[in-house]
Coordinates of C-alpha atoms in Angstrom, one line a residue:
C1 CA 21.8 11.0 -9.3
D2 CA 24.1 9.4 -7.4
A3 CA 26.9 10.2 -9.1
R4 CA 29.1 8.0 -7.1
Q5 CA 28.2 5.1 -8.6
P6 CA 30.9 4.1 -11.7
Y7 CA 28.2 4.5 -14.3
G8 CA 27.4 7.6 -13.1
C9 CA 24.8 10.2 -14.8
P10 CA 24.8 9.7 -18.3
A11 CA 21.3 11.0 -19.0
G12 CA 22.0 14.0 -16.5
Q13 CA 22.0 15.1 -12.9
A14 CA 18.0 15.9 -12.9
A15 CA 17.1 13.1 -15.5
Y16 CA 16.7 10.1 -12.5
Y17 CA 13.3 11.2 -11.0
G18 CA 10.6 8.9 -10.3
R19 CA 8.2 8.2 -13.1
G20 CA 5.9 5.1 -13.5
P21 CA 3.5 3.3 -11.3
I22 CA 6.2 3.4 -8.3
Q23 CA 7.9 6.0 -9.4
L24 CA 10.9 5.1 -9.7
S25 CA 13.6 7.0 -9.0
W26 CA 17.6 7.1 -8.6
N27 CA 19.9 6.0 -11.5
F28 CA 21.2 2.7 -9.4
N29 CA 17.4 1.8 -9.9
Y30 CA 17.0 2.9 -13.4
K31 CA 20.7 1.0 -14.5
A32 CA 18.8 -2.0 -12.3
A33 CA 15.7 -2.2 -13.7
G34 CA 17.1 -1.6 -17.0
D35 CA 19.3 -4.6 -16.7
A36 CA 16.8 -6.7 -15.4
L37 CA 14.5 -5.8 -18.4
G38 CA 17.1 -6.0 -21.1
I39 CA 16.7 -2.1 -21.8
D40 CA 19.0 1.0 -21.5
L41 CA 17.0 3.2 -19.0
L42 CA 20.2 4.4 -17.8
N43 CA 20.6 6.2 -20.8
N44 CA 17.3 7.1 -21.8
P45 CA 15.1 7.2 -18.5
W46 CA 12.0 9.0 -20.3
R47 CA 11.0 5.9 -22.2
V48 CA 9.4 5.3 -18.4
E49 CA 7.4 8.2 -19.2
R50 CA 6.7 7.7 -23.0
E51 CA 6.5 4.3 -23.0
P52 CA 3.6 3.1 -20.9
D53 CA 4.5 -0.3 -21.5
V54 CA 7.6 0.3 -20.1
A55 CA 6.3 1.8 -16.8
M56 CA 4.7 -1.3 -15.9
M57 CA 7.3 -3.6 -16.8
T58 CA 9.5 -1.1 -14.4
G59 CA 6.4 -1.1 -11.7
L60 CA 6.3 -4.8 -11.9
W61 CA 10.3 -5.1 -11.5
Y62 CA 10.2 -3.2 -8.4
W63 CA 7.1 -4.3 -6.7
N64 CA 8.0 -8.1 -7.1
T65 CA 12.3 -7.7 -7.1
Q66 CA 13.1 -4.7 -5.0
N67 CA 13.1 -4.6 -1.3
G68 CA 13.9 -0.8 -1.3
P69 CA 14.9 0.2 2.6
G70 CA 12.3 -2.4 3.5
T71 CA 13.2 -6.3 4.8
M72 CA 11.3 -7.9 1.7
T73 CA 9.7 -6.8 -1.8
A74 CA 6.2 -5.7 -1.6
H75 CA 4.9 -8.8 -2.9
N76 CA 6.0 -11.1 -0.8
A77 CA 4.7 -8.8 2.0
M78 CA 1.1 -8.9 0.4
V79 CA 1.5 -12.9 -0.5
N80 CA 3.0 -13.9 2.9
G81 CA 1.0 -12.1 5.5
A82 CA 3.4 -9.4 6.4
G83 CA 0.6 -6.9 5.5
F84 CA 0.1 -3.4 3.3
G85 CA 2.6 -1.6 6.0
Q86 CA 5.5 -3.7 4.6
T87 CA 4.8 -2.3 1.0
I88 CA 5.2 1.1 2.5
W89 CA 8.4 0.2 3.6
A90 CA 9.6 -1.7 0.6
I91 CA 8.8 1.3 -1.5
N92 CA 9.3 4.5 0.7
G93 CA 9.7 3.8 3.8
S94 CA 12.8 5.3 4.8
L95 CA 10.6 8.7 4.0
E96 CA 7.8 7.8 5.0
C97 CA 7.9 5.7 7.9
N98 CA 9.0 5.7 11.9
G99 CA 6.9 9.1 11.7
G100 CA 8.8 10.7 8.6
N101 CA 5.5 11.2 6.9
P102 CA 2.5 10.1 8.8
A103 CA 0.7 11.9 6.5
Q104 CA 1.3 10.5 3.5
V105 CA 0.8 6.9 5.4
Q106 CA -2.3 7.5 6.5
S107 CA -3.2 8.8 2.6
R108 CA -1.7 5.6 1.4
V109 CA -3.8 3.0 4.1
T110 CA -6.8 5.3 3.1
K111 CA -6.6 4.7 -0.7
Y112 CA -5.7 1.2 -0.1
Q113 CA -8.9 0.7 2.5
Q114 CA -10.9 2.3 0.0
F115 CA -9.8 -0.3 -3.2
T116 CA -10.1 -3.2 -0.8
Q117 CA -13.8 -2.5 0.0
I118 CA -14.1 -1.8 -3.6
L119 CA -13.3 -5.0 -4.6
G120 CA -14.9 -6.6 -1.5
V121 CA -12.1 -8.2 -0.1
P122 CA -10.4 -7.7 3.8
T123 CA -7.6 -5.1 3.8
G124 CA -5.7 -8.1 6.5
A125 CA -3.5 -6.9 9.8
N126 CA 0.0 -5.0 9.9
L127 CA -1.7 -1.7 7.6
Y128 CA 0.7 0.5 8.9
C129 CA 4.8 1.5 8.5

């Protein structure tokens, strides 16, 4: 929780951990997602882990609207040809890219390659961040 935010940490300092399909974390992300979805996630972040529809909505919200530490949303990276590596930047780039955690990046790329093979679609270029 970033206590410097004007709204503080009403659910508690340790309440804003990663939940949902994109592992929403930090109070500012819970507040922004909740505001966008019309759900009070700042005061009740547990809804993301307890309600599957809320979890999916937060994942889709982040995927489609948030750049994170990257320069574009993960959605834009995939549909505009920037590649899978840019989705890593958008979601966790500041922790994983530029040598931050090469094993985790490799794990993500390997899983992505497995899924594209199952689906019978090309991976595209720029797999790594």
